[in-house]
Coordinates of C-alpha atoms in Angstrom, one line a residue:
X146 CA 0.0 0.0 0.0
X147 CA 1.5 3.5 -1.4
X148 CA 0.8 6.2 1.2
X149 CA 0.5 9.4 -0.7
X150 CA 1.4 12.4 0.5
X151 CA -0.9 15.2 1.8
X152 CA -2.3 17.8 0.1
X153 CA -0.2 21.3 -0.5
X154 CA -1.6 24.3 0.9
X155 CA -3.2 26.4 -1.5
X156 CA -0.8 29.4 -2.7
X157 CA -2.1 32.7 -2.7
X158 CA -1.1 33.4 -6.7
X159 CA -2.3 30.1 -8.2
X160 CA -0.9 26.5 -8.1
X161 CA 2.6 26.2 -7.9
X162 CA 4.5 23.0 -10.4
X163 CA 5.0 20.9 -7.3
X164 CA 0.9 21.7 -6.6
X165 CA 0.1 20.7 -10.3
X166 CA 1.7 17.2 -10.7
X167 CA 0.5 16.1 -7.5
X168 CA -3.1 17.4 -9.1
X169 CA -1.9 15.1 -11.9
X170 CA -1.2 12.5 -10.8
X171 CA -4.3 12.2 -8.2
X172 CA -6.4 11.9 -11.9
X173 CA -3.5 9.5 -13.1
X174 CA -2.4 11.6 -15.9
X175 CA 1.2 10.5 -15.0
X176 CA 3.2 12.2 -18.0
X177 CA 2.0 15.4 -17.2
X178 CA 2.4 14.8 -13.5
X179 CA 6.4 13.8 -13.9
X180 CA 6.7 16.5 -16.4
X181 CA 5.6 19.2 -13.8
X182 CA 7.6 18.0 -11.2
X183 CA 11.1 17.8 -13.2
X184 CA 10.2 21.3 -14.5
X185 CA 10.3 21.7 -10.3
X186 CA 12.9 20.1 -9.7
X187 CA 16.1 22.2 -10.9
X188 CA 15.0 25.4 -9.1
X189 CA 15.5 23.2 -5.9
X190 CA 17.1 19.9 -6.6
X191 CA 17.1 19.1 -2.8
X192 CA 13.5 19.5 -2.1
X193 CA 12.3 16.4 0.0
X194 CA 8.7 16.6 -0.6
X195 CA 9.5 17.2 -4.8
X196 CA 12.0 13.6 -4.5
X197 CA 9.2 11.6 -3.2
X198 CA 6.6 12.9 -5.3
X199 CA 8.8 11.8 -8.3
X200 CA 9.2 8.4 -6.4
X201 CA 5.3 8.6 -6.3
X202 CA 5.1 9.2 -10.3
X203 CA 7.1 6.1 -11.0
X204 CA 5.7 3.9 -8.9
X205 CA 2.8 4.4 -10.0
X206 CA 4.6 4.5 -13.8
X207 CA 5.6 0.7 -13.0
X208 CA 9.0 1.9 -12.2
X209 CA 9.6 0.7 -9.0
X210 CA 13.1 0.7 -9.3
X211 CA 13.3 4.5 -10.0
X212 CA 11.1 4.8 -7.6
X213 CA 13.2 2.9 -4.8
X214 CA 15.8 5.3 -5.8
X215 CA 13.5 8.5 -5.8
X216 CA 12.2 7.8 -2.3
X217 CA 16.1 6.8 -1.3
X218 CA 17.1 10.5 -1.9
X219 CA 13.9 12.1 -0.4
X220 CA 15.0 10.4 3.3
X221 CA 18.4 11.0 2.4
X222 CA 17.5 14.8 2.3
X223 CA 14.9 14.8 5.3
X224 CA 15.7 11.7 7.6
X225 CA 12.2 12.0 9.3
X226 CA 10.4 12.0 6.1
X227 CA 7.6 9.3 7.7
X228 CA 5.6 8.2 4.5
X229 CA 9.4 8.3 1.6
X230 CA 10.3 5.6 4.3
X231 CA 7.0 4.3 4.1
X232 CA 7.4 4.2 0.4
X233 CA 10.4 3.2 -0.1
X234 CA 9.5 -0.3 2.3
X235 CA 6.5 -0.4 -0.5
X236 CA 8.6 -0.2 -3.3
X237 CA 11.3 -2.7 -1.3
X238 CA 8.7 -5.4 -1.1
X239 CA 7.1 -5.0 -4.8
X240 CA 11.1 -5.9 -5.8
X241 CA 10.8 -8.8 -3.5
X242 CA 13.6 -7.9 -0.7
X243 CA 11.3 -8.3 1.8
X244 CA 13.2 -7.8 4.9
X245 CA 14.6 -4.7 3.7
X246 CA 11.4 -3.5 3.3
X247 CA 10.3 -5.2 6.5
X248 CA 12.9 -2.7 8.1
X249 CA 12.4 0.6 6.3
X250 CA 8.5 0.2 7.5
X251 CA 10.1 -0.2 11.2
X252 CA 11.9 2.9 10.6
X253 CA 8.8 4.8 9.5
X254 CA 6.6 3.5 12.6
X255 CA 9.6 4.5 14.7
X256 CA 8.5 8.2 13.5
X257 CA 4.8 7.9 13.5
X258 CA 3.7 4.8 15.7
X259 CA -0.1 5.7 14.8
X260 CA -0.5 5.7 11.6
X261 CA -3.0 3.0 10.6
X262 CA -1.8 2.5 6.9
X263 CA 1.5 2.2 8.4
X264 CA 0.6 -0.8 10.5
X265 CA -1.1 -2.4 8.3
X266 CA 1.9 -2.1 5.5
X267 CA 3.8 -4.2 8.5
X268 CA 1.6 -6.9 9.1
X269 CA 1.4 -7.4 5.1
X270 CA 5.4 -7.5 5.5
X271 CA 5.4 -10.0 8.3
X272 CA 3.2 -12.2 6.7
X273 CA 5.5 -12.6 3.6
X274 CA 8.5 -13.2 6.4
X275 CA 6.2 -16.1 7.5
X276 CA 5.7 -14.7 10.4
X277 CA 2.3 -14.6 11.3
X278 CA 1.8 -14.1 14.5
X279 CA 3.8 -10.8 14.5
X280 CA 2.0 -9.6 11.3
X281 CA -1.6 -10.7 13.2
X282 CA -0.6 -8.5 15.8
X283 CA 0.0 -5.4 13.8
X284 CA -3.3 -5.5 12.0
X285 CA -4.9 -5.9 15.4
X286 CA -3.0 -2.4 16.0
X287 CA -4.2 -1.3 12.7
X288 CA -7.8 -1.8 13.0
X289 CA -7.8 -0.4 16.7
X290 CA -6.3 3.2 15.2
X291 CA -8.5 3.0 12.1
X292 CA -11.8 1.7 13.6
X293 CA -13.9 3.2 10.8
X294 CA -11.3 2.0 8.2
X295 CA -12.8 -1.1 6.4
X296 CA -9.4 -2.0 4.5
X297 CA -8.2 -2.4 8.0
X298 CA -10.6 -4.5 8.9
X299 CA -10.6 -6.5 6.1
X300 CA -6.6 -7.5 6.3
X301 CA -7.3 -8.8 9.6
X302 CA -9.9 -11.0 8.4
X303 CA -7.5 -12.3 6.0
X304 CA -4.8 -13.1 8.1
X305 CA -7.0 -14.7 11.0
X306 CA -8.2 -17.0 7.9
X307 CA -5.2 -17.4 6.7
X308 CA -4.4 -19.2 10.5
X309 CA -7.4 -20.9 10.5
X310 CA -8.9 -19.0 13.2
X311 CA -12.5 -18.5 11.8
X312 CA -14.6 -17.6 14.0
X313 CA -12.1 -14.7 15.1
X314 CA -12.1 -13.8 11.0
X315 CA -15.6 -13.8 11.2
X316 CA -15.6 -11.3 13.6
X317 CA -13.5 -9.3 10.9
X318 CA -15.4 -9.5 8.1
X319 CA -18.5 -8.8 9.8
X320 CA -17.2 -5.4 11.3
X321 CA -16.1 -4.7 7.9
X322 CA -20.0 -5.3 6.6
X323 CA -21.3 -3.2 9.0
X324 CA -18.6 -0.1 7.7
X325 CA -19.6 -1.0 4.5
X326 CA -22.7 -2.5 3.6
X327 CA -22.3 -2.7 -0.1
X328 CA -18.9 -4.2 -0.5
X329 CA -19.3 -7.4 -2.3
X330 CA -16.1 -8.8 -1.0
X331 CA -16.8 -8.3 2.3
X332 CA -19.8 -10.4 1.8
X333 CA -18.0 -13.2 -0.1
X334 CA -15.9 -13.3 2.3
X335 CA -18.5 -14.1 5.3
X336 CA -19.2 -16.7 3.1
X337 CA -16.4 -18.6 2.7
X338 CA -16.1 -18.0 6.8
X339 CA -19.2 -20.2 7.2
X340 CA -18.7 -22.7 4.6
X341 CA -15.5 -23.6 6.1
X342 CA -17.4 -24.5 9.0
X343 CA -20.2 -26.2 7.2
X344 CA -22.8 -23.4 7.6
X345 CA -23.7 -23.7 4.0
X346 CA -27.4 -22.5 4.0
X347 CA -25.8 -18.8 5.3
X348 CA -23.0 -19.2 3.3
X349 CA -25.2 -19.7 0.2
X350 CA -27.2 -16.4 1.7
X351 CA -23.6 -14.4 1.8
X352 CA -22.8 -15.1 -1.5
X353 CA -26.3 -14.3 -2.8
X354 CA -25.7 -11.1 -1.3
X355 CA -22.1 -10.4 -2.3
X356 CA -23.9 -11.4 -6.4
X357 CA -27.0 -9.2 -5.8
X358 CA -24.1 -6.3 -5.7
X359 CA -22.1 -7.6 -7.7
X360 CA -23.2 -10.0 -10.4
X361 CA -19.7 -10.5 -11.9
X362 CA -18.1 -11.0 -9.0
X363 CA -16.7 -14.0 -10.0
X364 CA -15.2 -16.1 -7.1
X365 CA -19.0 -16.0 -5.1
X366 CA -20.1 -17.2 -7.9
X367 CA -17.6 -20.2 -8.2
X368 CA -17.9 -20.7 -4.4
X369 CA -21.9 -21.0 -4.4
X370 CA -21.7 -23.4 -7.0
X371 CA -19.2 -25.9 -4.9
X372 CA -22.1 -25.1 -2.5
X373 CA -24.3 -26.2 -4.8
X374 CA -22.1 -29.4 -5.5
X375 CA -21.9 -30.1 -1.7
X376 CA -25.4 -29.8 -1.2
X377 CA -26.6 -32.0 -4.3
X378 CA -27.9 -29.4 -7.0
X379 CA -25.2 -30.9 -9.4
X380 CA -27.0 -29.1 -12.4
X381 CA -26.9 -25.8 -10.9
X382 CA -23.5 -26.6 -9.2
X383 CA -21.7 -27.3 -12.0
X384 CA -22.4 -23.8 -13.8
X385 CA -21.8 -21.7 -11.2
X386 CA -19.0 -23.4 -10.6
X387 CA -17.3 -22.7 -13.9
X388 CA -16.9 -19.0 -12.7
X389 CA -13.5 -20.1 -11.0
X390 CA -12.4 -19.5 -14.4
X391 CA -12.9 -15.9 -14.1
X392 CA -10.8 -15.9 -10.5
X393 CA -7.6 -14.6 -10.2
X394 CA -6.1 -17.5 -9.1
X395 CA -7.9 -20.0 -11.4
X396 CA -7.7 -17.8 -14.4
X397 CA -3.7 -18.0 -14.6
X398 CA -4.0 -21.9 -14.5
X399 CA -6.6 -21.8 -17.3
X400 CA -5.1 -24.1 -20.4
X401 CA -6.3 -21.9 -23.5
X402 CA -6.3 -24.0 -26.5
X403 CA -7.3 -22.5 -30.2
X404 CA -10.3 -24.5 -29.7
X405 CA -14.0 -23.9 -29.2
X406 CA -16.0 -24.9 -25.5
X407 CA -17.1 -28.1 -25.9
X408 CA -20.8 -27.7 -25.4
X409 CA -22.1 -31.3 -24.6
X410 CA -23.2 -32.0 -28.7
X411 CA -21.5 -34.6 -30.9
X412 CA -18.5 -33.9 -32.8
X413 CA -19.4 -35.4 -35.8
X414 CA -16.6 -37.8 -35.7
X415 CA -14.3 -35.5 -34.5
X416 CA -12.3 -36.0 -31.0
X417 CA -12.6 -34.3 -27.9
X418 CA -9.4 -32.8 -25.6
X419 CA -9.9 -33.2 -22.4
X420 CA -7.8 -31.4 -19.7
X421 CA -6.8 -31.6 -16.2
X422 CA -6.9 -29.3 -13.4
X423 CA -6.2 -29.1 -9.5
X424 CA -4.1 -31.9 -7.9
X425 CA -3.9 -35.1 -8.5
X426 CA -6.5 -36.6 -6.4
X427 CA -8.9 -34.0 -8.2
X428 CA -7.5 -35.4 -11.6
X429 CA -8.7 -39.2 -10.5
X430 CA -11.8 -38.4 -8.7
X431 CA -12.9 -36.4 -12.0
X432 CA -11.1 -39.0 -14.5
X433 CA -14.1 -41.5 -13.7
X434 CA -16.0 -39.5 -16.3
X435 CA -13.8 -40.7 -19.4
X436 CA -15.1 -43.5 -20.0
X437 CA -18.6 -42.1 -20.3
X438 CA -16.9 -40.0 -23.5
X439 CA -16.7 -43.4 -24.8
X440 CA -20.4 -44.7 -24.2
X441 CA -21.2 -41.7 -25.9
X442 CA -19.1 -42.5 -28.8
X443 CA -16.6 -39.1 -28.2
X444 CA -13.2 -40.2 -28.6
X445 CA -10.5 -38.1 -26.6
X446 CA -6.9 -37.2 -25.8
X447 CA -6.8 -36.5 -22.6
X448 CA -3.6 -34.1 -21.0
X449 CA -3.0 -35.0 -17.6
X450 CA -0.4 -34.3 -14.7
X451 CA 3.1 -36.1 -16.1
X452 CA 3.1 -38.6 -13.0
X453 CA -0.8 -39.9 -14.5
X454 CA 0.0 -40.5 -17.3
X455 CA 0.9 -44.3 -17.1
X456 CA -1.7 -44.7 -14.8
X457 CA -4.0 -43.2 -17.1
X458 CA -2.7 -44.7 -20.5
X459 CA -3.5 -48.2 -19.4
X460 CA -6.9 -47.5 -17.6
X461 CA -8.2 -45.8 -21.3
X462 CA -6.6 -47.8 -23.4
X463 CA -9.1 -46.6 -26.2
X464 CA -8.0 -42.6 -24.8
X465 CA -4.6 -41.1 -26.1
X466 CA -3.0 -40.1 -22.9
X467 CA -0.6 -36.7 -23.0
X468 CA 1.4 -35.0 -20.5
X469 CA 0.8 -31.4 -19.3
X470 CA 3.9 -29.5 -20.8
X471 CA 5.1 -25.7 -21.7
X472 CA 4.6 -26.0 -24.4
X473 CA 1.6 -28.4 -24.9
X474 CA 2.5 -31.7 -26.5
X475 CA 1.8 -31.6 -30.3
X476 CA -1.2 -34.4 -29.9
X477 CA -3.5 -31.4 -28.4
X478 CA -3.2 -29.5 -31.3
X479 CA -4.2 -32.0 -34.1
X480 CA -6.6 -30.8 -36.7
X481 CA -8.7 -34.1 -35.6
X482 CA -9.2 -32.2 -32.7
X483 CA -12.7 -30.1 -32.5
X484 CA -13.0 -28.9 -29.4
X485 CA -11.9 -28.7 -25.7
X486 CA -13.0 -28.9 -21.6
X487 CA -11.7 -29.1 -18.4
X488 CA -12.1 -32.4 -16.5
X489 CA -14.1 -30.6 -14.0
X490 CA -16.4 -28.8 -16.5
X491 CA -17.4 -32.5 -18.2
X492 CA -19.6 -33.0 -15.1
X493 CA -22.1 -30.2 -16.3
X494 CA -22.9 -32.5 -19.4
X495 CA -22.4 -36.1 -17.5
X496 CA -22.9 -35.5 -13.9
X497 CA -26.3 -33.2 -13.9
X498 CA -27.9 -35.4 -11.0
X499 CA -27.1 -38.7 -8.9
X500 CA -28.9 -40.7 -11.0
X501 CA -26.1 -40.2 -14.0
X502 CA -23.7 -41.8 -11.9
X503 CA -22.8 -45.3 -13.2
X504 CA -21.6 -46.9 -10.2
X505 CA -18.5 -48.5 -11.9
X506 CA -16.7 -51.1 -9.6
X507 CA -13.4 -49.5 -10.5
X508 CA -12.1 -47.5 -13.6
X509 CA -8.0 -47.4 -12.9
X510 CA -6.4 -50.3 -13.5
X511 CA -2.7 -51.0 -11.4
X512 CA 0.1 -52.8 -13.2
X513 CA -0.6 -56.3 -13.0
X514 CA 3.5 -57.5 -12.8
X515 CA 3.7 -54.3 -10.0
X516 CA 0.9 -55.6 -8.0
X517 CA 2.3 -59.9 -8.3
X518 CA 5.6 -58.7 -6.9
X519 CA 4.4 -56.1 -4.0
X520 CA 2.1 -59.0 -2.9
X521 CA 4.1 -61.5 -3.0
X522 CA 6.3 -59.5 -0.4
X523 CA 3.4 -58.4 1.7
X524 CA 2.6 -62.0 2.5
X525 CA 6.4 -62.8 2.9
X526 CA 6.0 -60.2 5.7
X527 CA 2.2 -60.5 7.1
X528 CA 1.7 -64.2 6.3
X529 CA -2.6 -64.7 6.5
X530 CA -3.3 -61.2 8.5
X531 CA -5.5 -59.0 6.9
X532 CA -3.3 -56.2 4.6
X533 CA -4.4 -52.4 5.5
X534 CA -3.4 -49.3 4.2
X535 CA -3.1 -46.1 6.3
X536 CA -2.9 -42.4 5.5
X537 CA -3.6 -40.0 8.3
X538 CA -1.8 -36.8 6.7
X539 CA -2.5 -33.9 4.8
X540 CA 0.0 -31.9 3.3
X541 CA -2.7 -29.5 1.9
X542 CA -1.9 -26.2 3.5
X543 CA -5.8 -24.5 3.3
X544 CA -7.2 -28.1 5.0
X545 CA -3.9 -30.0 6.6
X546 CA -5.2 -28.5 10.2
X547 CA -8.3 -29.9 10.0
X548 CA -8.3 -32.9 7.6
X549 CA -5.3 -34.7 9.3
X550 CA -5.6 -37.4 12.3
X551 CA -2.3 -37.6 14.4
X552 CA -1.4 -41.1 13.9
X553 CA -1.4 -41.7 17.9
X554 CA -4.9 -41.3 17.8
X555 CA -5.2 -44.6 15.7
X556 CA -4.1 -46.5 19.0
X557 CA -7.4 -48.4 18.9
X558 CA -7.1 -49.4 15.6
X559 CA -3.2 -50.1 15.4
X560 CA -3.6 -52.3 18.4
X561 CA -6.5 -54.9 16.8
X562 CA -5.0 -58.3 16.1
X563 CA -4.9 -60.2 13.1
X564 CA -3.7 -56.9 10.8
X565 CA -0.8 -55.9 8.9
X566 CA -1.0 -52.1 8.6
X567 CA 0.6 -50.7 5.8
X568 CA 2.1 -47.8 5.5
X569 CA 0.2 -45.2 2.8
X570 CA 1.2 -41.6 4.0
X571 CA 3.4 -39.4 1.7
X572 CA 6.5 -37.7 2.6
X573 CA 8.9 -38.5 5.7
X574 CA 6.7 -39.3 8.9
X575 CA 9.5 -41.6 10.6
X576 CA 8.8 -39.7 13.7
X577 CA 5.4 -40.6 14.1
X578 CA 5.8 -43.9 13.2
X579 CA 8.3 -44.1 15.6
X580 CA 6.2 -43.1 18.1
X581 CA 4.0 -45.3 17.7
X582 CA 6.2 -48.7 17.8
X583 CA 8.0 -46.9 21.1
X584 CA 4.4 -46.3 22.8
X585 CA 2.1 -49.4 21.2
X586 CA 4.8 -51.6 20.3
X587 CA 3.3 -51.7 16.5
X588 CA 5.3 -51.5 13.4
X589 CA 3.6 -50.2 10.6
X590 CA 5.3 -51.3 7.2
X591 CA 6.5 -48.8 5.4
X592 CA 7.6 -49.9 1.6
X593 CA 11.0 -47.9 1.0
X594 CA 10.9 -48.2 -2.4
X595 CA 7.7 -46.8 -2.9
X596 CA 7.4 -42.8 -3.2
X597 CA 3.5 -41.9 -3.7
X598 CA 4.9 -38.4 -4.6
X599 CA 6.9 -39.3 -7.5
X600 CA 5.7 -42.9 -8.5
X601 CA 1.8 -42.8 -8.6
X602 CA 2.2 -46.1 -11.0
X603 CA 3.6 -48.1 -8.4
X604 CA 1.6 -46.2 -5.9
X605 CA -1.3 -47.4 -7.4
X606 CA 0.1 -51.1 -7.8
X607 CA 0.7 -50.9 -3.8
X608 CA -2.8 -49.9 -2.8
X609 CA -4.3 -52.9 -5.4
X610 CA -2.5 -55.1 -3.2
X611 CA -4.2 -54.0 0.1
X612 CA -7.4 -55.5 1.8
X613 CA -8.5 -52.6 2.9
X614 CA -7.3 -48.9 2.8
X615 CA -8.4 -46.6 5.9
X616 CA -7.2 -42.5 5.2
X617 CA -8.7 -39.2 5.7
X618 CA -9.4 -37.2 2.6
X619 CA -6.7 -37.1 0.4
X620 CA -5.4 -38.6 -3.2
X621 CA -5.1 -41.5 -1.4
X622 CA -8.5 -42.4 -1.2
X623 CA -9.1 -41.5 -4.6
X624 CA -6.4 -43.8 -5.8
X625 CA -7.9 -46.9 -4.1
X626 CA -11.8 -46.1 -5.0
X627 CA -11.0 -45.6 -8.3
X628 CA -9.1 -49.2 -8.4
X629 CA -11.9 -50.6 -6.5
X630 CA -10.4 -51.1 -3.6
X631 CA -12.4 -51.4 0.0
X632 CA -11.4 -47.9 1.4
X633 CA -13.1 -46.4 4.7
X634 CA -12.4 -42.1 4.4
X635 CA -12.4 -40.5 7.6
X636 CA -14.1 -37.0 7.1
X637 CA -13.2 -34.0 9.2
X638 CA -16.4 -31.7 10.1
X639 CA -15.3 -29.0 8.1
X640 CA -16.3 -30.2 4.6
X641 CA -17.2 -27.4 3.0
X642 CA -14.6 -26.8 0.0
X643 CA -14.5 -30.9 0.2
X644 CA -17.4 -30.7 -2.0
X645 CA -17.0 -34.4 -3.7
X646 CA -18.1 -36.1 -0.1
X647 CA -21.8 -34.0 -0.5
X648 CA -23.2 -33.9 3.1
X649 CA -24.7 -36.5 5.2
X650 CA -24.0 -39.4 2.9
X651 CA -21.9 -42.4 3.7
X652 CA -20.9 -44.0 0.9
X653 CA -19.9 -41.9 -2.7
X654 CA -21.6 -41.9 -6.3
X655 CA -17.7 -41.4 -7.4
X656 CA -16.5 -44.8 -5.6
X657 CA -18.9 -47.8 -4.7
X658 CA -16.2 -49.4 -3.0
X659 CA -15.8 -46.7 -0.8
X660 CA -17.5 -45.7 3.1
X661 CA -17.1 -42.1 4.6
X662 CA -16.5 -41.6 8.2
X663 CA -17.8 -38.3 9.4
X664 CA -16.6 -36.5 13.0
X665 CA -20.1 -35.3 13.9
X666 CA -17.9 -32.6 16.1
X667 CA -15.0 -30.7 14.8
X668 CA -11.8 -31.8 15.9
X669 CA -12.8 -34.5 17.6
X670 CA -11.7 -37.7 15.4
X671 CA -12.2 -40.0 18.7
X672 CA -16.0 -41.5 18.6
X673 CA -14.5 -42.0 14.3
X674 CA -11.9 -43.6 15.2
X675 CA -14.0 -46.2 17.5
X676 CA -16.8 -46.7 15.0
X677 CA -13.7 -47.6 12.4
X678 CA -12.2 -49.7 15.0
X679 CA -15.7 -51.3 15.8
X680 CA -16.0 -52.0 11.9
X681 CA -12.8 -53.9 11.3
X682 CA -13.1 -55.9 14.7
X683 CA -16.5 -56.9 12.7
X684 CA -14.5 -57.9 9.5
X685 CA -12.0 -59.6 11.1
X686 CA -15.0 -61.9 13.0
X687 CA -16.0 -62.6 9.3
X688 CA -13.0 -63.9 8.2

């Protein structure tokens, strides 16, 4: 945030130049504005408030660099110059040296403690260090000098989501509503508050609101339609939904191929390419609609994450599978081609209700070799105990809080006899595994040469081997209900952006091999974790 400077008294004779190009640039006629102030300048080359006026011209020109060097000179003339330092920490952090700019903001508060902007530049600066606790405690200080200042308000609410505190960012963003009434932000951002939480009927009601304002505001739109989703109104889901492609953050991501929308009509023998978006688990979940392209006679080339693509190319055999590339590999711009659409934007033609689910047993198939070997030393090691994968981890940073079970809450489960557990999580959690043989005196085995992250092939040949697989929501689950295998999902509370679960339901339309496991409390994974381990005790009876 630039802090301009204040207005110039009024002269007695007219404005003077200095008076002019600040006029100037306030109605963003930059040229005119720099060429006022260098007509200034050499009548009084030293003149603080002329430096960082210039510094405010090419900042706002795109030159931060001359601006950097602009507001340099104008604290080099006046030391207690409060908003050049200001500006200069501004123009510091757009070049990316944070901590520099992290200490020419100190050196401004150190001359004017109580200046709301000023605070608030800091806390933006500390939460780029990382360092949020410090940056949550100067927008607190911020909003407490600026209590009629919305902006204020509405930084704090960012940063107290940001930490997961919600109910605190609530707080935030209502304060900010009550300021200002009309701002569509402030209302989409309410919204977003309460569907973390799974208040979705208000949520729906805040982003109503935050449209009925604004009707192009794009990202309330995209998040009432995973409301939508989450709820069960596929059909109206899935169109509001396509509005993420108007966010700022989706819109970057956006593959934009010299194509036409497909629309949902044939293509008169003509192929489709298909493209995929989000993470990998998004990419599997959605994946189970390619073979419907298929039933309805649509043939495709499908572009895919790099580490899917073997995965993929021998579930679709009929389904030329390419890898996502810069720049996009040659087979997506065939003339064969007619038109294009994002894995997630098939669902509005092939998922508009429950009933156009086809309850496939299993759509991914592992490598058959991969899966003979792996078993074979699975039983070396487990002999006639019954094989289950675990995955208690999320690495997601917006859900990881929230979604994950600590692994020493699994002591029930871990302690059952007759099981082999498996281990399923991603990255290095030799600490926690550990921890548990130390305290439970269970080992968990853990396949060395297996990396989920890199390896999804032989990932997916390691979960086809399994009995059963029991993980909270992440691509592990999707990996093992789209092979078909028996996998239990354990479902933190707050579900709201976890749309693919819906609400209520305990089994999925994506994966009929699959149960969900819901906390019925946030937080509280405990009574989950003893209706899981009351489940398996039952399976083991069977056996």
């Amino acid at each position: 945030m630039i802090i301009k400077a204040p207005p110039f008294p009024q002269p007695q004779t007219g404005p003077s130049l200095l008076e002019t190009a600040q006029n100037r640039l306030q109605v963003g006629d930059v040229t005119q504005a720099e060429y006022c102030c260098r007509r200034f300048l050499p009548d009084a080359p030293a003149n603080p408030e002329a430096l960082h006026l210039l510094g405010l011209i090419a900042f706002q020109a795109g030159d931060t660099a001359r601006a950097l060097l602009a507001f340099g000179r104008a604290v080099a003339v006046r030391p207690d110059h409060v908003r050049a330092h200001a500006n200069r920490a501004g123009a510091l952090q757009r070049l990316g040296h944070h901590e520099a700019a992290h200490q020419a903001c100190l050196r401004a508060l150190a001359l004017d403690p109580a200046l709301p902007a000023l605070q608030q530049n800091l806390g933006a600066l500390l939460r780029e260090l990382g360092r949020a606790e410090q940056a949550l405690k100067a927008f607190r200080r911020s909003a407490r000098l600026a209590p009629q200042n919305g902006a204020a308000f509405h930084a704090l609410g960012n940063a107290l989501r940001g930490m997961g505190r919600l109910d605190e960012a609530m707080e935030a963003y209502q304060r900010l509503i009550s300021l200002h009434p009309a701002a569509a932000t402030a209302h989409g951002n309410l919204g977003v508050m309460l569907q973390f939480q799974g208040r979705l009927v208000e949520a729906s009601a805040c982003y109503a609101r935050a449209l009925a304002i604004d009707p192009s505001y794009a990202e309330a739109r995209s998040n009432l339609g995973l409301v939508q989703l989450l709820t069960g109104d596929l059909a109206a889901g899935w169109v509001n939904h396509a509005a993420r492609w108007e966010t700022g953050d989706r819109a970057a991501s956006r593959r934009d191929f010299p194509l036409p929308a497909w629309n949902g009509a044939p293509l008169a023998g003509k192929k489709l390419l298909v493209w995929g978006e989000l993470g990998v688990g998004d990419e599997i979940l959605l994946a189970g609609m390619v073979p419907d392209l298929a039933e309805r006679g649509i043939g495709c080339v499908l572009e895919t994450a790099p580490r899917l693509v073997p995965l993929f190319a021998r579930s679709f055999p009929d389904v030329e599978v390419v890898p996502r590339t810069a720049p996009p590999d040659p087979a997506t711009g065939r003339a064969e081609l007619a038109a294009h659409c994002a894995l997630g934007d098939l669902g509005r033609r092939l998922r508009p209700d429950f009933d156009s689910f086809p309850r496939r047993p299993a759509y991914l198939a592992a490598d058959p070799e991969k899966v003979r070997v792996l078993r074979a030393r699975y039983r070396a090691e487990a002999g006639d105990n019954l094989l289950v994968g675990i995955s208690w981890h999320s690495a997601n940073p917006d859900h990881r809080d929230f979604k994950s079970a600590p692994l020493e809450l699994w002591q029930p489960i871990l302690e059952l006899p007759g099981i082999t557990f498996v281990d399923l999580q991603y990255g290095d959690r030799s600490a926690e595994l550990g921890a548990v043989r130390r305290k439970f005196g269970v080992t968990i085995l853990r396949d060395a040469l297996i990396d989920p992250l890199a390896d999804l092939d032989g990932f997916a040949a390691q979960v086809a081997t399994l009995d059963l697989v029991i993980s909270i929501s992440n691509t592990t689950v999707h990996v093992a209900g789209a092979l078909g295998i028996p996998v239990w999902t354990l479902l933190a509370r707050q579900t709201g952006f976890l749309w693919c679960w819906f609400t209520e339901r305990e089994d999925s339309p994506w994966y009929p091999s699959m149960r969900l496991y819901r906390q019925r409390t946030a937080g509280d994974w405990t009574p989950v974790l003893e209706r899981v381990r009351g489940n398996l005790a039952r399976l083991l009876a069977a056996r």
